Short mmCIF file of C-alpha atoms in Angstrom, two decimals:
data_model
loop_
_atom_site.label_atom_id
_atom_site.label_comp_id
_atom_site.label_asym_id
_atom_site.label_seq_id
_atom_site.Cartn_x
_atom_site.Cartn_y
_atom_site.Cartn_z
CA UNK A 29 -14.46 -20.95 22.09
CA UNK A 30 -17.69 -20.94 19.86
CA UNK A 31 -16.78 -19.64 16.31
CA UNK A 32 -17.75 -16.32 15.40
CA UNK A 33 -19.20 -14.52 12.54
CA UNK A 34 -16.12 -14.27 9.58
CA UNK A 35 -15.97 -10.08 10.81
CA UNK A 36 -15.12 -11.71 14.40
CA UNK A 37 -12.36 -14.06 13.29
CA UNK A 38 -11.22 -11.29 11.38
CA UNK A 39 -10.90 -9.06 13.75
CA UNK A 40 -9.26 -11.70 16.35
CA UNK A 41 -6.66 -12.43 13.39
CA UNK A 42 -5.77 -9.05 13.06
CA UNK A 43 -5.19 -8.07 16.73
CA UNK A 44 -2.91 -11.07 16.96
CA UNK A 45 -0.71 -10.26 13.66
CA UNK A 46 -0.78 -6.46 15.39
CA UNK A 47 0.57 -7.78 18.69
CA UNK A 48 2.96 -10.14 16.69
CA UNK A 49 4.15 -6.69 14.79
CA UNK A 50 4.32 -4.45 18.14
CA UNK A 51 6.90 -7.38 19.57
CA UNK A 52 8.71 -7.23 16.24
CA UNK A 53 12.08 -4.98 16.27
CA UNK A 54 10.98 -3.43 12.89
CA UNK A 55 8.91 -0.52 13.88
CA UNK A 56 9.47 2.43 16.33
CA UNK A 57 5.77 3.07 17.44
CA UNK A 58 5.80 4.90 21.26
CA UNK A 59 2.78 4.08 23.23
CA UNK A 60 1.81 7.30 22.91
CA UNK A 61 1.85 6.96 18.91
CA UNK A 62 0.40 3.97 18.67
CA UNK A 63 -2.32 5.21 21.24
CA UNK A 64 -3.03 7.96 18.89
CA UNK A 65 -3.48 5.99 16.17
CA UNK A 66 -6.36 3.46 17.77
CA UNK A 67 -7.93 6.63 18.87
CA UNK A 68 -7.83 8.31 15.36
CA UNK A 69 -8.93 4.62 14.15
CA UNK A 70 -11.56 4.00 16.64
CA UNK A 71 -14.52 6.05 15.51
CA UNK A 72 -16.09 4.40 12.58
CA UNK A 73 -17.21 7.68 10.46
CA UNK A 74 -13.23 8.21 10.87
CA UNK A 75 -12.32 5.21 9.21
CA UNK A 76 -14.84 5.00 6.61
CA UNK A 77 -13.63 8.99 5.24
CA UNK A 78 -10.43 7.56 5.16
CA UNK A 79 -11.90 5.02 3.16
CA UNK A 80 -13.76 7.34 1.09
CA UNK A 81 -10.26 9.03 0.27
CA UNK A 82 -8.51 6.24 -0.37
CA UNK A 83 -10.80 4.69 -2.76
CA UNK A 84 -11.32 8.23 -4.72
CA UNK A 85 -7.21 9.01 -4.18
CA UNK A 86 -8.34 12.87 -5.23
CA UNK A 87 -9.67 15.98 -3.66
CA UNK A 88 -13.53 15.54 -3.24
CA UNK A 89 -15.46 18.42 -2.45
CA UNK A 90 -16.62 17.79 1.90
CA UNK A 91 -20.59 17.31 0.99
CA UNK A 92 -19.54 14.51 -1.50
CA UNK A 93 -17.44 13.10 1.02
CA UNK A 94 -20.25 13.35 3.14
CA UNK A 95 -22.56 11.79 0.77
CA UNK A 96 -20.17 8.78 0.33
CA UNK A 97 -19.87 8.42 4.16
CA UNK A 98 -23.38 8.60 4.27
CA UNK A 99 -24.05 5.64 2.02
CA UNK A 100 -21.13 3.68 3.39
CA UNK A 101 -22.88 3.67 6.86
CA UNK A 102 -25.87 2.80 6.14
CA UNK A 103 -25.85 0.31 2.70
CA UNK A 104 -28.32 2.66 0.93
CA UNK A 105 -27.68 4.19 -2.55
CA UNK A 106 -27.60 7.74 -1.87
CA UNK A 107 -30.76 8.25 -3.87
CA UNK A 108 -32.35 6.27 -0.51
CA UNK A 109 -30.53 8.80 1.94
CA UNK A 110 -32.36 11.77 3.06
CA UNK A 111 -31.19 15.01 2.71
CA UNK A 112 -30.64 15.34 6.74
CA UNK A 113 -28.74 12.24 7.16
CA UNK A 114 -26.36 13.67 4.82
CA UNK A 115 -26.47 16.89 6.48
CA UNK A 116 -25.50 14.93 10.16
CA UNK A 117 -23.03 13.82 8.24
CA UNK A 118 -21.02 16.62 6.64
CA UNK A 119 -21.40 18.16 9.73
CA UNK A 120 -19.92 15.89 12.01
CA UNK A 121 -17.39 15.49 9.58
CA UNK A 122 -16.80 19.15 9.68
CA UNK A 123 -16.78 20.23 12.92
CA UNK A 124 -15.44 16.70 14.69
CA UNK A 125 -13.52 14.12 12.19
CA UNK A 126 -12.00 16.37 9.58
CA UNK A 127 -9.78 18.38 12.00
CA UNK A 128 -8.71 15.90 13.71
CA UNK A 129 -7.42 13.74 10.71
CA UNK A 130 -6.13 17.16 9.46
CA UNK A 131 -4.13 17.48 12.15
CA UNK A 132 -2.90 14.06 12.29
CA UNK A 133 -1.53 14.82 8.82
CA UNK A 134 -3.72 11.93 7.19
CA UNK A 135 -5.74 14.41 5.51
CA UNK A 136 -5.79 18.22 3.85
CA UNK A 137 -8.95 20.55 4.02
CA UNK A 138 -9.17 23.95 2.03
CA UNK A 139 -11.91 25.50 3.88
CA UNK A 140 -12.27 28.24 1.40
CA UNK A 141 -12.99 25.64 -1.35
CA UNK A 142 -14.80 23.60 0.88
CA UNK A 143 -12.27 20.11 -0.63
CA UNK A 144 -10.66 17.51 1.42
CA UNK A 145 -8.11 15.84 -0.10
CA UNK A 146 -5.62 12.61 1.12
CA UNK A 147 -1.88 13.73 2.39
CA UNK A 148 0.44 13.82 -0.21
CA UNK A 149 2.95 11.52 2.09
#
């Protein structure tokens, strides 16, 4: 096996302490759970709003979200992101990732303010 970049090792190290979890007796994940949770997990603008969220740990309005997304994907400072970028961004988040991390009860959204906010689990 030729070694990877450090992202690739990390990523190989993780799926094997995963798969040493899973055949622990310590959890009680259905495939269907755990199936929804790789799917929640698997789109990247997904993972980096819950990233966004947890860094902040308060409500953030959705276009500041956005904004932060924004600059997470692409390395720029924000003052380097154009105003449509950030656009694609708060709308995708709107209309695609928000609802369904809303509904997977990782998130809150008051539309009416426009804020997104983590779960209070």
């Amino acid at each position: 096996m030729s070694s990877g970049s450090n992202s690739d090792i990390d990523a190989v190290e993780f799926v094997q302490r995963l798969l040493n979890w899973l055949d622990g007796d310590d959890h009680d994940l259905s495939g269907d759970s755990l199936d929804d949770a790789f799917a929640l997990l698997a789109d990247r603008r997904r993972r980096l709003l819950l990233e966004v969220m947890r860094t902040y740990e308060e409500e953030l309005t959705l276009p500041d979200a956005a904004e932060e997304v924004a600059v997470r994907e692409t390395g720029n400072s924000v003052r380097n992101i154009s105003a449509e970028r950030v656009q694609e961004v708060y709308l995708s988040l709107y209309h695609d990732h928000l609802p369904r991390l809303v509904d997977a009860g990782l998130l809150e959204y008051d539309q009416e303010r426009d804020l997104v906010a983590p779960d209070a689990v």
